[in-house]
Coordinates of C-alpha atoms in Angstrom, one line a residue:
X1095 CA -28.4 -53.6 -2.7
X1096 CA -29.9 -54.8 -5.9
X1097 CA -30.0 -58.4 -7.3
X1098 CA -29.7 -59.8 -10.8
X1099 CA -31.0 -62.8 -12.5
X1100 CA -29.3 -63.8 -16.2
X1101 CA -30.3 -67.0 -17.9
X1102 CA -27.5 -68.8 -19.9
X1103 CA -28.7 -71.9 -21.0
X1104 CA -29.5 -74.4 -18.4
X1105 CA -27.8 -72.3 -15.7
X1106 CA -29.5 -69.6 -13.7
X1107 CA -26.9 -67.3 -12.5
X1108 CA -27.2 -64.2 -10.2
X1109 CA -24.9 -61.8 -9.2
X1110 CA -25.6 -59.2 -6.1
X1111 CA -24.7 -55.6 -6.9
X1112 CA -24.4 -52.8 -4.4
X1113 CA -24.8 -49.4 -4.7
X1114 CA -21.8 -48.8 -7.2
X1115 CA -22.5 -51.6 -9.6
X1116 CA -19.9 -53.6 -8.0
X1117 CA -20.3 -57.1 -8.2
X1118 CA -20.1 -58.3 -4.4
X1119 CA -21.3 -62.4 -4.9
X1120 CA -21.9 -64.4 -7.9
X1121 CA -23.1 -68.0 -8.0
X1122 CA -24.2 -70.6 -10.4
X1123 CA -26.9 -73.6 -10.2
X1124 CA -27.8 -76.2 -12.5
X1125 CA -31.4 -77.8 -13.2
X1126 CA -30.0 -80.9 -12.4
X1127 CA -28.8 -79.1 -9.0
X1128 CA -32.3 -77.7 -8.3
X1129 CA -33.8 -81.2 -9.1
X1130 CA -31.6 -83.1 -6.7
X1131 CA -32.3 -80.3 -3.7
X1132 CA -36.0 -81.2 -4.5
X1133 CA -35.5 -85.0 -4.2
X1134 CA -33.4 -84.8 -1.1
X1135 CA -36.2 -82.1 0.7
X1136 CA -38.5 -84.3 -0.1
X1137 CA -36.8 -87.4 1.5
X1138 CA -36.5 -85.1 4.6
X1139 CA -39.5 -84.3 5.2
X1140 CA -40.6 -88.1 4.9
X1141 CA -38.3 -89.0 7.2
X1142 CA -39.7 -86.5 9.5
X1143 CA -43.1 -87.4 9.1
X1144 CA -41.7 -91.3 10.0
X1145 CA -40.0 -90.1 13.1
X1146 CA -43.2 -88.3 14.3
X1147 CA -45.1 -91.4 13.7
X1148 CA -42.2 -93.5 15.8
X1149 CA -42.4 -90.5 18.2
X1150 CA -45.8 -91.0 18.8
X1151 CA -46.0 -94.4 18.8
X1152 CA -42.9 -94.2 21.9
X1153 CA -44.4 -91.5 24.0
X1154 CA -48.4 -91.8 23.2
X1155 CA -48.8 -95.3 24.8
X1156 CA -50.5 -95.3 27.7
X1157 CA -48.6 -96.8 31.2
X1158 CA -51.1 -98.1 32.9
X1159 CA -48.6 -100.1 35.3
X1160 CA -47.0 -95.9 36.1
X1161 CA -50.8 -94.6 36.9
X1162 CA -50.2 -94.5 40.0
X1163 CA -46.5 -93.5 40.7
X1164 CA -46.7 -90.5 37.7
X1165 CA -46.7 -87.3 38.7
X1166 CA -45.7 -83.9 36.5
X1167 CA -42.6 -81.7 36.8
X1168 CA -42.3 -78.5 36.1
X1169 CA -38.9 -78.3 38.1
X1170 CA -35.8 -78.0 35.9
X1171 CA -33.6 -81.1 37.5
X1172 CA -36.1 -82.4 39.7
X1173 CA -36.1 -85.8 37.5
X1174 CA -32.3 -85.7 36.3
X1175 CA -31.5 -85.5 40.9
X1176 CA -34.0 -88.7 40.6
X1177 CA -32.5 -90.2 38.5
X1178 CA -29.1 -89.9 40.1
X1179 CA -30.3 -90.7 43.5
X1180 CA -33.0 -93.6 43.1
X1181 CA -32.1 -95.2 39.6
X1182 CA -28.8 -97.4 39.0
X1183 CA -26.0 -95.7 37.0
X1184 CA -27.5 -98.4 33.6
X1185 CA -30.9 -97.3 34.8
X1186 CA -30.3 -93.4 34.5
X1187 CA -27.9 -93.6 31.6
X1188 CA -31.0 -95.3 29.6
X1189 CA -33.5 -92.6 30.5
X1190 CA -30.8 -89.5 29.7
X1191 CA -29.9 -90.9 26.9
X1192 CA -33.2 -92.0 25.3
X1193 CA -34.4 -88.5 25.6
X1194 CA -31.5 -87.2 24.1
X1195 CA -31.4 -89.6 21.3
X1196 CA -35.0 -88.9 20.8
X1197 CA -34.8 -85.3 20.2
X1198 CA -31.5 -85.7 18.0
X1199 CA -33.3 -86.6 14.7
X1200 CA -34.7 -83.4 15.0
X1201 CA -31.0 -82.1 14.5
X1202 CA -30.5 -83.5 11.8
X1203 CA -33.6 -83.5 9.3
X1204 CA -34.9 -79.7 11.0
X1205 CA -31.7 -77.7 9.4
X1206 CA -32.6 -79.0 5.8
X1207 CA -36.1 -77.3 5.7
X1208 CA -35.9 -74.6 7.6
X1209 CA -34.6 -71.2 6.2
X1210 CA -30.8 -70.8 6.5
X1211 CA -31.1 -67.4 8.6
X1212 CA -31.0 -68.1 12.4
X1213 CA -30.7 -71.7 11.5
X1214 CA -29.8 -73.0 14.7
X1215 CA -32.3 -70.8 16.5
X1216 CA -35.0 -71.7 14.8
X1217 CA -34.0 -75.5 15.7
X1218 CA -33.8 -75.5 19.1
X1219 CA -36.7 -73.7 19.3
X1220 CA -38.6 -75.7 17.2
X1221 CA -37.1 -78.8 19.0
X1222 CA -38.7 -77.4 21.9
X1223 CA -42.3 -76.5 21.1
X1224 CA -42.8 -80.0 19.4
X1225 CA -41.5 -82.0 22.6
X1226 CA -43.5 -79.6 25.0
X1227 CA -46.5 -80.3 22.7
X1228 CA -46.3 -84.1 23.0
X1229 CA -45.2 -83.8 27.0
X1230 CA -48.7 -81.6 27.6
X1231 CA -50.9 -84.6 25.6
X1232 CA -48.8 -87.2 27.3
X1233 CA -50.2 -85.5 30.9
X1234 CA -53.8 -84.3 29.6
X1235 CA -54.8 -87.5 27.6
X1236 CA -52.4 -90.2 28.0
X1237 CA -53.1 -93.0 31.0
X1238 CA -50.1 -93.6 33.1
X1239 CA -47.4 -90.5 31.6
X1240 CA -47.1 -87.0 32.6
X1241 CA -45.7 -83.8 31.9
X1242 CA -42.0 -83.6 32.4
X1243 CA -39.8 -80.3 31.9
X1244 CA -36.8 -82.0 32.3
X1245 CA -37.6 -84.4 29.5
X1246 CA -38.4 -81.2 27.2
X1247 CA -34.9 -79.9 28.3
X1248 CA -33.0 -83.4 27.3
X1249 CA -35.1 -83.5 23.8
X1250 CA -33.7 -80.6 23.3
X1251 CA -30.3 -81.1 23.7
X1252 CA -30.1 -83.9 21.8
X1253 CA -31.4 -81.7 18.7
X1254 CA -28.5 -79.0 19.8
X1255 CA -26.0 -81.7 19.8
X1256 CA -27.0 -83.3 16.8
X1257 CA -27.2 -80.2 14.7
X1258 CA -23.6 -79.0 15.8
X1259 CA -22.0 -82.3 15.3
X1260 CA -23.9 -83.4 12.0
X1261 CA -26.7 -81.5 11.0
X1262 CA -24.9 -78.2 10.6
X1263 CA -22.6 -79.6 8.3
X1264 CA -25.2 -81.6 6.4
X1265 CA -27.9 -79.1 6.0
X1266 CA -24.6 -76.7 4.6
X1267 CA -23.7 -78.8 1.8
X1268 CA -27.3 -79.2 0.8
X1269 CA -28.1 -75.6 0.9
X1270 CA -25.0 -75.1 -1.6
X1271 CA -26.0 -78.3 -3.4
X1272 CA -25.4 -77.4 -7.1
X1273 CA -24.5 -74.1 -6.4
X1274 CA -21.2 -73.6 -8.2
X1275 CA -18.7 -70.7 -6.8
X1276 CA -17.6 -67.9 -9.9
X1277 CA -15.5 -66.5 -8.0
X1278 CA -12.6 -67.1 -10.2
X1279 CA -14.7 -66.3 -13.5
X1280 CA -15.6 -62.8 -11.7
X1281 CA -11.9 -62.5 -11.2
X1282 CA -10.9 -63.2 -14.7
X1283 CA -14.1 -60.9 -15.3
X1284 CA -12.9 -57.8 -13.3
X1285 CA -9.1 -58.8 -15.0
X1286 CA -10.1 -58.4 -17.8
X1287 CA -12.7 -55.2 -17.7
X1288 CA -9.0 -53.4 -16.2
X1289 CA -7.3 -54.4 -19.2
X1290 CA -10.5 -52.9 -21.4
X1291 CA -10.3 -49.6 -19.3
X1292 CA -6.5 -49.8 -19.7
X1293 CA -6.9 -49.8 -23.5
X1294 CA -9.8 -47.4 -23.8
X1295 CA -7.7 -44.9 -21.8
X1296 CA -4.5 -45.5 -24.2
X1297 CA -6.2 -45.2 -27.2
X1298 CA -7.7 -41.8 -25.9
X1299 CA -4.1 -40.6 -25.3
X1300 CA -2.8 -41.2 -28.4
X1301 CA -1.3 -45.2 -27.8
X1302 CA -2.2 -48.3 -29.7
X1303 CA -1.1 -51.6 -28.3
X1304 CA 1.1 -53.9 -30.8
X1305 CA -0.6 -57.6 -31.5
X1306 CA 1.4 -60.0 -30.2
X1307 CA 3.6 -62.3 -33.0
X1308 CA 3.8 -65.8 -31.5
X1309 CA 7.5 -66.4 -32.2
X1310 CA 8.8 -70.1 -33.2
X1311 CA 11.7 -71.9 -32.1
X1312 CA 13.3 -72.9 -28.9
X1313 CA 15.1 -69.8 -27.5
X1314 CA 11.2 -68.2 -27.2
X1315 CA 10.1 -71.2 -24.7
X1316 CA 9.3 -70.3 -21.4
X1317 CA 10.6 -66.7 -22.3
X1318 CA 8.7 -63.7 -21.8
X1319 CA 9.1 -60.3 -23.6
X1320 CA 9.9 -57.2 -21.5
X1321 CA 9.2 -54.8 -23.9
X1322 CA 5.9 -52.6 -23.6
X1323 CA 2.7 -53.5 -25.4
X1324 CA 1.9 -50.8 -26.8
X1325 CA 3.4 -48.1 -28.8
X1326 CA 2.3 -44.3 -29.8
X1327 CA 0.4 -43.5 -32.5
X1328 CA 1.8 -41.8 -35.2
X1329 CA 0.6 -38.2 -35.9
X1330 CA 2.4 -37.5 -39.6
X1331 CA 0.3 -37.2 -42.3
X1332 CA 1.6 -38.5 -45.8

């Protein structure tokens, strides 16, 4: 499969071509398209930055009042059964569902600048690596936190959450932002490339088609002429 590139004015437009020279997707973008995806990937990955910064600043701080009670897990559940068992239904819904919340931002800025191939894969995988990376400093160099799988896990599903309820959606339209569908033009296109072939394969036989006379007058409103457009040469020499 082959691509092409065509410049027509201040459009770019590109048109995939298989094998046969059959046009298989066509699409359109404007500069002022192109300009706006660069304003809004830029935004993201400020906002990103920010959240890192508010990341750090939430799970970075040391505990010194927890140095003696923290201790790591590196059993799947062990801390989601603690919280069940130990903590008051408030009490556990607050820790779940900061650690969800915290990883959902990730859900939603992630899909916009990453590639769109295995989009949601590369999230949660993402997701994960950057929450197990600040759970490991927490435990090696923070006083009073520790390394917690189960908070890994949690992070992680709020970035899975949030990308399927938002930031799928979201990082969609800005991936076709100022992309403009031809698929009608490449209809009228392909219409009107039959009609060509049509007429090239008429005139080869010997037929010429008549020019259409615009006729005047009420009776030729919303009326439309049966007989064939086009009509046989004639062969007679004066």
């Amino acid at each position: 499969m082959a691509g092409e590139t065509e410049r027509n004015g201040g459009r770019a437009t590109g048109r995939a071509v298989d094998g046969s020279g059959n046009a298989i997707s066509t699409w359109s973008t404007s500069w002022g398209g192109a300009v706006l995806r660069v304003v809004i990937l830029a935004g993201a990955l400020l906002l990103l930055v920010g959240f890192a910064v508010v990341l750090a600043e939430l799970t970075l701080t040391p505990s010194p009042a927890s140095a003696g009670v923290a201790g790591a897990n590196l059993r799947p559940g062990h801390s989601l059964r603690q919280y069940a068992e130990d903590y008051t239904f408030l009490a556990a819904c607050k820790q779940v569902g900061g650690n969800v919340l915290m990883g959902a931002p990730f859900g939603l800025l992630l899909p916009v600048l990453v590639p769109r191939r295995f989009r949601m894969l590369r999230v949660v995988v993402l997701t994960a690596v950057m929450m197990t990376v600040v759970e490991l400093a927490q435990g090696a160099i923070v006083e009073g936190r520790a390394f917690d799988v189960d908070d890994v896990i949690m992070n992680t599903s709020g970035a899975f959450l949030a990308y399927l309820l938002l930031g799928r959606g979201l990082s969609h339209r800005f991936h076709t932002l100022g992309f403009r569908s031809l698929e009608a033009q490449a209809q009228r296109e392909r219409e009107r490339e039959r009609v060509r072939a049509a007429e090239r394969k008429a005139r080869r036989a010997g037929w010429s088609r008549i020019r259409p006379v615009a006729r005047r007058g009420p009776s030729a409103c919303g009326r439309r002429s049966s007989a064939s457009p086009w009509r046989r040469r004639s062969t007679r020499r004066p």
